[in-house]
XYZ file of C-alpha atoms in Angstrom:
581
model
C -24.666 -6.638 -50.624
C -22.439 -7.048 -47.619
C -22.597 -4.138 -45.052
C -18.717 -3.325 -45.440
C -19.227 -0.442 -42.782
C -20.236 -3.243 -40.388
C -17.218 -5.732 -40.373
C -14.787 -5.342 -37.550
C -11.854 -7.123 -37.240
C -8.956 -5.471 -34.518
C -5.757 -7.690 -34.160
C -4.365 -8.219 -30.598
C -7.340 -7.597 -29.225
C -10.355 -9.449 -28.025
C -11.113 -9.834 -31.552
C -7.605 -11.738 -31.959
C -5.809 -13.467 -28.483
C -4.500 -16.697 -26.936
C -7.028 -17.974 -24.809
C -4.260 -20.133 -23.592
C -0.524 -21.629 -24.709
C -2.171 -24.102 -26.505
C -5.306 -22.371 -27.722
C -5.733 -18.976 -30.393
C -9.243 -17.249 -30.769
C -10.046 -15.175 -33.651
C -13.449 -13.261 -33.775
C -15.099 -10.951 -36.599
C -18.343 -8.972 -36.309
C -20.519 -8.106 -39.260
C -23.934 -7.176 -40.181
C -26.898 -9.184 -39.177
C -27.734 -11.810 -41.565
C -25.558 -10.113 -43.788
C -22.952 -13.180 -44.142
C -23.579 -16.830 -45.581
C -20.794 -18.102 -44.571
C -17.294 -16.848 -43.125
C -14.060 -18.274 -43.062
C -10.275 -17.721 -42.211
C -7.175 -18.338 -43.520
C -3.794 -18.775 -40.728
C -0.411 -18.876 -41.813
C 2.991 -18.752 -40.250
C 4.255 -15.396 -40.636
C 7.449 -16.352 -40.445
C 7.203 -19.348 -43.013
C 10.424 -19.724 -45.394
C 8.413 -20.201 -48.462
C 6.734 -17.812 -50.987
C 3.913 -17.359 -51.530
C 3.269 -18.262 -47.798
C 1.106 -21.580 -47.210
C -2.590 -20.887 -45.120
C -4.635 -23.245 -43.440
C -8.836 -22.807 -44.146
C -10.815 -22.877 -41.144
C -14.650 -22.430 -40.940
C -15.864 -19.586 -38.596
C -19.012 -20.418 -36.431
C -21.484 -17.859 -35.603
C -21.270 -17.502 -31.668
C -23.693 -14.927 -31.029
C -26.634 -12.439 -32.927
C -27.911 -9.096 -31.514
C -30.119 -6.641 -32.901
C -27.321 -5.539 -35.858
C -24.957 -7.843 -36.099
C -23.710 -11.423 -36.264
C -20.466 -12.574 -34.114
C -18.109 -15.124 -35.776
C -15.458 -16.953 -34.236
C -12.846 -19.871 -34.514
C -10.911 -21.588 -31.904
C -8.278 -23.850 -32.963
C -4.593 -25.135 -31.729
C -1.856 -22.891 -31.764
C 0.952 -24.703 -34.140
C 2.693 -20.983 -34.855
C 3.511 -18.848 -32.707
C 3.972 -15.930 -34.989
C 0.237 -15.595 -37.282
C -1.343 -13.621 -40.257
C -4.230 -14.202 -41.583
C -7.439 -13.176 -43.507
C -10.907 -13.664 -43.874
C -13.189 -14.481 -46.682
C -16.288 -13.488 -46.187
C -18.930 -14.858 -48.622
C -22.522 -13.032 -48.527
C -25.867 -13.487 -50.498
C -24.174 -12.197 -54.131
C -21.035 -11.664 -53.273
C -17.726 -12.188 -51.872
C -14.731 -10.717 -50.635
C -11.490 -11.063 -49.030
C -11.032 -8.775 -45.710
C -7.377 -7.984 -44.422
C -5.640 -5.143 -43.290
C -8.679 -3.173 -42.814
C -9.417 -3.485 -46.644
C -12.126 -5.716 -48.746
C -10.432 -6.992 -52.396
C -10.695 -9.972 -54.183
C -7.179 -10.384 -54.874
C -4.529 -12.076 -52.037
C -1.893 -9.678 -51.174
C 0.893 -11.932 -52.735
C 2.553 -10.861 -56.026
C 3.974 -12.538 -59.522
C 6.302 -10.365 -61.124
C 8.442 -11.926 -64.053
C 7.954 -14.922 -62.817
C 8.847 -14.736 -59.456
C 6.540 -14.370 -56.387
C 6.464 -11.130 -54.266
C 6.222 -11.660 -50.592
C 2.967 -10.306 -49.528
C 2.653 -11.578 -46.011
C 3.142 -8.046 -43.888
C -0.462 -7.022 -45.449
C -2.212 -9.648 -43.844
C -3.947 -8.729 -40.339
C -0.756 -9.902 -37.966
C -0.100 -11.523 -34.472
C 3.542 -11.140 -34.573
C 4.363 -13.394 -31.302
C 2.507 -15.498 -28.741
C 4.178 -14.580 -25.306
C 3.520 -16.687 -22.707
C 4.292 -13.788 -20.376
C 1.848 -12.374 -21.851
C -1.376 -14.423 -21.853
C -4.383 -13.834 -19.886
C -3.923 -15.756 -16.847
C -6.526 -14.917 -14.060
C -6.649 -17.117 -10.851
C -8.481 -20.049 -12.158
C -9.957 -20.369 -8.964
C -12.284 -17.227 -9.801
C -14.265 -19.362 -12.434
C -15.634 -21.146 -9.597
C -15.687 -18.850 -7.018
C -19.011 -16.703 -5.349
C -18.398 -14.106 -3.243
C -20.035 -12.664 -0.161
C -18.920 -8.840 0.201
C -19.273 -7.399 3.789
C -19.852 -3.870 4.707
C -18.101 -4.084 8.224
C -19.616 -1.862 10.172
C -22.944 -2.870 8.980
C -22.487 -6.882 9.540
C -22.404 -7.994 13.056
C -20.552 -7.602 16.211
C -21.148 -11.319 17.675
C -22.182 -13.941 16.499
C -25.786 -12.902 14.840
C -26.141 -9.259 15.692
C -24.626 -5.442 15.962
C -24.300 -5.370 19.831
C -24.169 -1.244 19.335
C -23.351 1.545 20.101
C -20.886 2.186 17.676
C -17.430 2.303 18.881
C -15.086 4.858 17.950
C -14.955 5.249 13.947
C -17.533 3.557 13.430
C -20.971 4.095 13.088
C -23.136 0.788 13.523
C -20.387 -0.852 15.394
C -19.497 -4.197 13.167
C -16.107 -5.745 13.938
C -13.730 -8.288 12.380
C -15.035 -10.451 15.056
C -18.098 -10.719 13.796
C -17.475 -11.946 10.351
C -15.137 -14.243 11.838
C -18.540 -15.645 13.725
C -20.780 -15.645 11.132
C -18.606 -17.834 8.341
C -21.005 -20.653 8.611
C -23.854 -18.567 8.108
C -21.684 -17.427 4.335
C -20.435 -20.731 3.266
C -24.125 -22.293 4.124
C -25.514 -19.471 1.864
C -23.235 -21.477 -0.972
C -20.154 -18.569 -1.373
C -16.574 -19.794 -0.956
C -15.296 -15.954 -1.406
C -15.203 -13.021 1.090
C -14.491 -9.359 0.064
C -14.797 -6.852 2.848
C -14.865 -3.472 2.271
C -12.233 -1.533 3.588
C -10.803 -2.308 7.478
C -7.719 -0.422 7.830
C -7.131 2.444 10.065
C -9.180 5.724 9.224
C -11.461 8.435 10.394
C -14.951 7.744 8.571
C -17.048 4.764 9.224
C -16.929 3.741 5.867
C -12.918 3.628 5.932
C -12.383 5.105 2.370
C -10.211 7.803 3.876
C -7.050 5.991 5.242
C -4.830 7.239 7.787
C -2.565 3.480 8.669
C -2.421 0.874 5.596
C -0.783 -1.612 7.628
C -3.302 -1.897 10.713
C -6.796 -2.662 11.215
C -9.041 0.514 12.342
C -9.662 -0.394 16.391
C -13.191 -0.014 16.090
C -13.138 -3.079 13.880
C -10.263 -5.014 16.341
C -7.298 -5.797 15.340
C -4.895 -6.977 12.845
C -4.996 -10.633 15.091
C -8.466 -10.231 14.723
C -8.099 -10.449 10.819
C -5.589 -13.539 11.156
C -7.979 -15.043 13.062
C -10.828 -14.416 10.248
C -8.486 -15.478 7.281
C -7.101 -18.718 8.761
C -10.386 -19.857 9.757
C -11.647 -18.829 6.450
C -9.144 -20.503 4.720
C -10.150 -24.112 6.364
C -13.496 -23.213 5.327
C -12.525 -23.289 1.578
C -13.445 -19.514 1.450
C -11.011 -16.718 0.087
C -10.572 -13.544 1.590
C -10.278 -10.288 -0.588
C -9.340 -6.834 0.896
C -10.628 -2.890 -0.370
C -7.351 -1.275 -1.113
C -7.976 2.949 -1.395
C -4.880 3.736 -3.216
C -6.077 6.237 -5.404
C -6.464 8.757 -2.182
C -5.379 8.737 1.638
C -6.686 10.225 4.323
C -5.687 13.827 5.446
C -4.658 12.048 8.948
C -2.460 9.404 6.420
C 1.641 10.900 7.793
C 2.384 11.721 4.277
C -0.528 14.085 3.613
C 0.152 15.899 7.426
C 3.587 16.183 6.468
C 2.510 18.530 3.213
C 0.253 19.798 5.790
C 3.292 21.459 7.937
C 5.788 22.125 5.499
C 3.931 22.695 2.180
C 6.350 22.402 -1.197
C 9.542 21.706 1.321
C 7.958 18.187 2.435
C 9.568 14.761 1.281
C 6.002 14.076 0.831
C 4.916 16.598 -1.819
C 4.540 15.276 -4.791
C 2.768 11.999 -3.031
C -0.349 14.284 -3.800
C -1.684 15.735 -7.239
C -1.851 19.835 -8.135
C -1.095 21.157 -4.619
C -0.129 24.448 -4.365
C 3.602 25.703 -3.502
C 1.922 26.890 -0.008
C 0.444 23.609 0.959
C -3.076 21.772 0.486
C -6.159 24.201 1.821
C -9.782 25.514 1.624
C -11.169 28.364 -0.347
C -14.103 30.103 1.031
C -16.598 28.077 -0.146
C -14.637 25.128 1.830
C -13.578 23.868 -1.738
C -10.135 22.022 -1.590
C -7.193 23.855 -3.953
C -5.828 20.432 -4.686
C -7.104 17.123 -6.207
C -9.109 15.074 -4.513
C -11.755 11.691 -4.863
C -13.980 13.644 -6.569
C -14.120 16.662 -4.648
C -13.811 15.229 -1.184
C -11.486 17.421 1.101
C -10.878 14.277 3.295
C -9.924 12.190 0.733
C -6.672 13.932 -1.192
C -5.804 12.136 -4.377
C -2.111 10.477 -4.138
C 0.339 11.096 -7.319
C 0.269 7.150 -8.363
C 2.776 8.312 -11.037
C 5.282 8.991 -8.333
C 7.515 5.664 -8.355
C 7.834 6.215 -4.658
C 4.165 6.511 -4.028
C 4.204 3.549 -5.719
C 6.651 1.501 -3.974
C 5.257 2.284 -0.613
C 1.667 0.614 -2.099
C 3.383 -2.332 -3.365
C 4.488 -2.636 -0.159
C 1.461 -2.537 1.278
C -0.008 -5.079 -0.953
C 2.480 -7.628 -0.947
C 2.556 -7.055 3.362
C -1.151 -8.313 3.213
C -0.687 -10.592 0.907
C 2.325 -12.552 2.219
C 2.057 -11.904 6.031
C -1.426 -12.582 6.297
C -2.675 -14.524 3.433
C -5.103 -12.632 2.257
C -6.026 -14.033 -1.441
C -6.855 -11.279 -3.487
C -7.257 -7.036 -3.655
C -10.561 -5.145 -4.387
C -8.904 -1.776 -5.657
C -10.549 1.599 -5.480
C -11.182 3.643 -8.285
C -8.487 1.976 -10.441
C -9.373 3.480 -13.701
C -7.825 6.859 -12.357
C -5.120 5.043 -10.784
C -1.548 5.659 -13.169
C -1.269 2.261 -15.024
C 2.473 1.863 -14.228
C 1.251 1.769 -10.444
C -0.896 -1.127 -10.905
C 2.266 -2.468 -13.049
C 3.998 -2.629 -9.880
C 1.834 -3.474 -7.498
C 0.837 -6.538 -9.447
C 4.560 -8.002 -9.397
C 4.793 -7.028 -6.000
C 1.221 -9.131 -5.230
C 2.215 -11.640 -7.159
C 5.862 -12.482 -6.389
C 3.372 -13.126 -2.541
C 1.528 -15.451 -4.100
C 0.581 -15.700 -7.868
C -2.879 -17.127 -7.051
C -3.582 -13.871 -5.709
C -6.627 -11.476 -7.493
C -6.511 -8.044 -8.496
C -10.397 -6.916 -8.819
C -10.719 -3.440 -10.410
C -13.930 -0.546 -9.020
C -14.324 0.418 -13.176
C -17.892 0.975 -13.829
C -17.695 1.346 -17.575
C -16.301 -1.289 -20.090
C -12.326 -1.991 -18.395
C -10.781 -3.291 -21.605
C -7.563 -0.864 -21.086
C -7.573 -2.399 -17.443
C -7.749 -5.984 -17.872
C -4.112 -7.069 -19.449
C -1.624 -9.584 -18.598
C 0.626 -6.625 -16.855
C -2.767 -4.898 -15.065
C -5.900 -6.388 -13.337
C -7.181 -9.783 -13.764
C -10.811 -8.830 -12.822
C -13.397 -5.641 -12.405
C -16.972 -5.319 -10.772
C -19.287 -5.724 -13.769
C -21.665 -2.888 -13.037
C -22.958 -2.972 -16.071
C -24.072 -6.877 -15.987
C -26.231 -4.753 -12.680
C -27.152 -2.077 -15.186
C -28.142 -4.363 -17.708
C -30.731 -6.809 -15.098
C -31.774 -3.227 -13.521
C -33.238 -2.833 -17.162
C -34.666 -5.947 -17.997
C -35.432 -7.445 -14.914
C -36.169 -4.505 -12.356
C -37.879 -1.660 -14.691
C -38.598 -3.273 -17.658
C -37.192 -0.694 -19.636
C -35.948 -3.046 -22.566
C -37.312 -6.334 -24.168
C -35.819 -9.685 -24.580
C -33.801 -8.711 -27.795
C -32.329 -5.840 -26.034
C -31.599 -7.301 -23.330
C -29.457 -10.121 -25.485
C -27.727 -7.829 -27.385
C -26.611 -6.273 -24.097
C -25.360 -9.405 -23.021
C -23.594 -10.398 -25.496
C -22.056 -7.477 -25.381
C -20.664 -8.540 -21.703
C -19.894 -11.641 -23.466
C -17.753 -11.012 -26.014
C -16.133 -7.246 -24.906
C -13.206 -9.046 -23.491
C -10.870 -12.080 -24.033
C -12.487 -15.183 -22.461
C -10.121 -15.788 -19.468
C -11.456 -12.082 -18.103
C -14.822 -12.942 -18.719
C -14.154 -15.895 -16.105
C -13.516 -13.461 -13.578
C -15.601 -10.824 -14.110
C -17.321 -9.709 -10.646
C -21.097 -9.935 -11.697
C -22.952 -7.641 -8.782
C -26.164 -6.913 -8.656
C -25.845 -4.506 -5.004
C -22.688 -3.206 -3.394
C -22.088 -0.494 -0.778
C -22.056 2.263 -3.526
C -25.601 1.860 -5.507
C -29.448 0.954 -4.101
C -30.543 -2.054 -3.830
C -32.132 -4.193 -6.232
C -34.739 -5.296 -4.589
C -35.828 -1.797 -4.159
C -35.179 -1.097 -7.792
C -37.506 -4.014 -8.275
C -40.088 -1.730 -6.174
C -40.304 -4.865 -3.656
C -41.049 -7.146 -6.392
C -39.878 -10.311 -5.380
C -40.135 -11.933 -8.273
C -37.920 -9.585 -10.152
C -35.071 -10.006 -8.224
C -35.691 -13.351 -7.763
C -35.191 -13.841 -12.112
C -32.336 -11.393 -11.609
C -30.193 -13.521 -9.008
C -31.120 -16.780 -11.148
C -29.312 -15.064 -13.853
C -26.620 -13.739 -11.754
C -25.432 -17.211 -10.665
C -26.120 -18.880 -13.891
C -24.126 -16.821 -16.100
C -20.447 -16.666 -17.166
C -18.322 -15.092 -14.212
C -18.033 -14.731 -10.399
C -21.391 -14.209 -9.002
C -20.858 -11.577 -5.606
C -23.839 -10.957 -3.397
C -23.895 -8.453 -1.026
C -24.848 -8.472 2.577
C -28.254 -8.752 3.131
C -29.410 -9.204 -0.043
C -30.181 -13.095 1.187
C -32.437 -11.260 4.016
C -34.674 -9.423 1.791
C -32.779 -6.000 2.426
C -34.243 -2.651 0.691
C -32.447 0.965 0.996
C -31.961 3.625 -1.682
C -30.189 6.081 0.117
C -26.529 5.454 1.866
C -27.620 5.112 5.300
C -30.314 2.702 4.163
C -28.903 0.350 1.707
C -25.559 0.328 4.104
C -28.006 -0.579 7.296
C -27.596 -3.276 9.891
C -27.512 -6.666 8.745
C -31.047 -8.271 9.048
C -30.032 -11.173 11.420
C -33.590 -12.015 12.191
C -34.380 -12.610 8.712
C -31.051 -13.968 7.748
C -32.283 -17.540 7.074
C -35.531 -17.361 5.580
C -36.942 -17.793 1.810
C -34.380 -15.640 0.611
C -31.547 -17.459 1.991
C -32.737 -20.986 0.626
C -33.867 -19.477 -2.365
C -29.810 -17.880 -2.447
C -28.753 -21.565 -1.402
C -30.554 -23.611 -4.191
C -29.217 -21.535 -6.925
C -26.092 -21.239 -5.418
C -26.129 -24.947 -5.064
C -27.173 -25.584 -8.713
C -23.790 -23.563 -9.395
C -21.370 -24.984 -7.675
C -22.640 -28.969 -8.849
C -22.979 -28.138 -12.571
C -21.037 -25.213 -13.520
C -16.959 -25.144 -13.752
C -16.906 -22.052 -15.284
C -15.472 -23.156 -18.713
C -19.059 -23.428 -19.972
C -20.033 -21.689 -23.439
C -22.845 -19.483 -22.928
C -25.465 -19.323 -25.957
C -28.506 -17.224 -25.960
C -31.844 -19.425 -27.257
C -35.007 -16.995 -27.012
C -35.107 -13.121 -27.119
C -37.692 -11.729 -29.758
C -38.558 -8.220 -29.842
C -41.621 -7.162 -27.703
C -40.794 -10.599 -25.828
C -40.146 -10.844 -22.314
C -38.791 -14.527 -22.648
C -35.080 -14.705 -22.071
C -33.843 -18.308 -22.608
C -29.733 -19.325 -23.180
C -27.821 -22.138 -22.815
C -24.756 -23.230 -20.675
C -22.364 -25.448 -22.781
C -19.085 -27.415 -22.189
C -18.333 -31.106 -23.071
C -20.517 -33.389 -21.309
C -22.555 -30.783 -20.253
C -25.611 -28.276 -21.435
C -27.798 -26.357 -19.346
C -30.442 -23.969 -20.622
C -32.374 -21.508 -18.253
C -36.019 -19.903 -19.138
C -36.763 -16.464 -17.987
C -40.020 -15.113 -18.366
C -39.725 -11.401 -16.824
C -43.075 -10.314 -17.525
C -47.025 -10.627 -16.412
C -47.888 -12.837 -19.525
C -47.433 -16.443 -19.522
C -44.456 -17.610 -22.444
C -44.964 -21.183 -23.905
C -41.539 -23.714 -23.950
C -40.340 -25.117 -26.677
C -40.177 -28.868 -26.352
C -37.226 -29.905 -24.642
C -35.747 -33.383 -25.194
C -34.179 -35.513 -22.964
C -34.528 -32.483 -20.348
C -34.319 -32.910 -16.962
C -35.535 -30.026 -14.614
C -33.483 -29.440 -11.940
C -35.507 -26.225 -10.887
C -38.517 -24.619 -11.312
C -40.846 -21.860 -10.034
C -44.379 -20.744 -11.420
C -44.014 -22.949 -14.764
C -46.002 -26.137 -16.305
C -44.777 -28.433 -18.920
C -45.450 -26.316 -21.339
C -44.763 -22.517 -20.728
C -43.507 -20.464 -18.114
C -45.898 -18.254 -16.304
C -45.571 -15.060 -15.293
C -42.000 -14.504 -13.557
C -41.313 -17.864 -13.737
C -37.991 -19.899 -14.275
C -37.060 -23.175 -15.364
C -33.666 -24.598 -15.156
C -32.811 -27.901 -17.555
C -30.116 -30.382 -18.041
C -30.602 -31.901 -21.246
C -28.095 -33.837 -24.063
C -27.984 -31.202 -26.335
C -28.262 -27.833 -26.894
C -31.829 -27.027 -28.155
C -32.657 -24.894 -31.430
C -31.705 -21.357 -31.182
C -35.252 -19.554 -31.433
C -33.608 -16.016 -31.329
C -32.789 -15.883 -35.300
């Protein structure tokens, strides 16, 4: 019997999209093993003849976790305006599925002879925009970022020449990014995301006072010039933090409400303040909104079209005067959507190559549209190698089915993009997670920069940094360490990246049994297929045979298994047998 409570289908989704003006993907989940075979049926919605002619095209089964099976076809777009249905064959039966309903009989009609149209009860894409296709800058399917934690990197060019200045607290400037640009792009990134650098009173600058200068203790707005344009011959993009979603109490708007409570210009730039102006209780608790319940950080009214014209501003002012090539945006899941509305055709009327990065920690499908963000940090691709990798809390089978997950949780174009982290200035680090373990982390960052979006390592991490407090995993750079075994071993992967990988690849997963600790997948496009063995345990894992394979790198493995913690990474013809059924 076929699990009915198992098939999904959701139109205009990532289930049912363009991935591009030439290109439609429809996808259908049902139960493991459950299907034999699964196809689907495309018509013009708009066709002038009754009953209304489909096309038959075979669904391929893209991906298996530990319940269900993933089908999907890919094929040109000749309408613009679609319905369609499924028919979905099992073991002993079969069934049609359309409009959220299984039957066996087509929803078109003879009556008397004639035919009754039946086409509106078919699932529906009523129009392929192009204004409204996923477009992300293509440039992100390539791209691997280095994020900097400025007052943590360097003040010269290889160290924190300390004190800290005013603001700050370690005493890293613009400057000293601006030296140390070799030292990224030999590391193998071509991206640079810097926390925030704009004007405020912590060290960490989340609490802006000035969006449109750079905070003195880092230098000065020439300063960042300086850092982009050299940057920018470099081949390296630069991406800004942009704290929108809260000022600083010193930022004019918030003093303003400060002095003259309900009768400022400036009052409803700020969320549930009271008629008498922002304050403390007692307890020093803050009677108004607030990043989480930081007194120093007020939360801004991002409803408020003028608080949202002023931030447009400030984007495009970034974007176009100093050609910065992208946005890292703070807490943008509490952020009013019509604000990002905005500020994206402000950023992108600058420059349309420009990237709009989203801080959502949690699956960002209401965030990543054509009108919204073309990218988030993927802290759950973290979560998910934390797991596997660092704790060995799950196996090989959960760790695929997690994943795929990943994988197939948005269109394709914002999988591209997606910022795969495994640190950042907010969370531990890993290599601490992996209690020191080297070879943990070392399995982890193979995956990181072999998998299906923008790899982004953070400071440090290619120095063997540890911390799992703030003041530790936000601690000066290591610049004595900064070229060692962790910085080749960063390089070679990097390197295997950026000479086989263009980011259009198909990723497939080969070998995840449960109880396994053998993680193998494959890399696809035309021309093109590169599979990577994992083994993240203490037991050795024999290969399968590989033909035609060429190892292009390889640590703690023979010709025949992997042993423990050990990697191989293969070009070969084709794509071996999936082993994971």
């Amino acid at each position: 019997m076929i699990d009915k409570a198992a098939i999904l289908h959701i139109p205009c989704s990532e289930y049912a999209y363009p991935l591009d003006e030439e290109t439609f993907c429809v996808r259908l989940r049902a139960g493991r093993r459950d299907l034999v075979s699964c196809e689907l049926y495309v018509a013009d919605r708009a066709c002038e003849t009754t009953p209304i002619r489909f096309e038959g095209l075979p669904m391929e089964r893209i991906a298996r976790d530990e319940r269900f099976d993933f089908f999907q076809a890919v094929f040109p777009i000749r309408h613009t305006r679609l319905c369609y249905y499924f028919r979905l064959q099992g073991q002993e039966e079969w069934t049609y599925y359309y409009g959220d309903i299984f039957t066996r009989e087509l929803a078109d009609l003879q009556m008397e002879g004639n035919w009754v149209d039946g086409r509106s009860e078919y699932f529906q894409y009523p129009a392929i925009l192009r204004t409204e296709i996923a477009r992300p800058p293509k440039w992100m399917n390539t791209a691997c970022f280095y994020n900097v934690f400025p007052d943590s990197f360097a003040d010269g060019s290889d160290a924190l020449a300390g004190p800290a200045k005013s603001g700050g607290r370690l005493g890293g400037t613009l400057r000293g990014v601006t030296e140390n640009l070799e030292h990224i792009a030999r590391l193998g990134c071509n991206g640079l995301y810097l926390n925030p650098i704009f004007t405020a009173k912590s060290y960490h600058k989340y609490d802006t006072i000035d969006y449109y200068h750079v905070d003195p203790c880092f230098g000065t707005d020439d300063d960042l010039r300086s850092l982009v344009q050299k940057a920018h011959k470099m081949g390296m993009r630069v991406v800004l933090d942009g704290v929108f979603n809260h000022s600083g109490t010193g930022f004019f708007a918030f003093q303003d409400v400060l002095k003259r409570g309900a009768s400022s210009p400036y009052f409803h730039w700020y969320d549930f303040v009271p008629p008498t102006g922002p304050g403390l209780d007692e307890q020093g608790h803050p009677n108004y909104a607030c990043f989480a319940y930081v007194p120093e950080m007020p939360k801004l009214n991002t409803a408020n079209p003028q608080v949202q014209a002023y931030f447009a501003e400030v984007g495009r002012y970034w974007v176009e005067e100093f050609r910065v090539d992208g946005w890292r945006l703070d807490v943008a899941n509490e952020i009013s959507k019509e604000f990002w509305r905005v500020f994206r055709r402000a950023v992108k009327a600058a420059d349309p190559d420009c990237v709009l990065i989203g801080e959502v920690w949690e699956n960002a499908r209401d965030w990543l549209r054509y009108d919204l963000l073309d990218s988030v940090m993927n802290y759950d691709f973290r979560r998910h190698c934390r797991d596997f990798f660092a704790l060995g809390r799950i196996d090989a089978a959960g760790f695929a089915a997690r994943v795929t997950n990943i994988v197939l949780r948005y269109p394709e174009p914002y999988l591209r993009a997606q910022l795969n982290l495994l640190d950042s200035h907010d969370v531990c680090r890993f290599l601490s997670l992996c209690g020191g373990d080297e070879r943990r982390m070392r399995l982890a960052v193979v995956f990181q920069m072999l998998f299906p979006g923008t790899p982004c390592v953070f400071y440090g991490d290619e120095a063997g940094l540890t911390g799992v407090t703030e003041p530790e995993y936000r601690r000066p750079m290591d610049w004595e360490n900064a070229e060692g075994s962790w910085f080749d071993f960063y390089r070679q992967v990097a390197g295997l990246r950026a000479k086989y990988l263009n980011g259009t690849e198909r990723f497939t997963v080969l070998a995840a049994a449960p109880q396994s600790r053998l993680f193998g997948y494959a890399l696809e496009r035309e021309g093109l297929c590169l599979t990577v063995w994992l083994n993240a345990g203490d037991v050795p894992c024999p290969l399968p045979e590989a033909e035609e394979a060429e190892r292009l790198w390889e640590q703690n493995a023979s010709h025949e298994a992997l042993g423990p913690w050990g990697f191989r990474v293969c070009r070969q013809a084709r794509r071996p047998t999936v082993l994971s059924n």
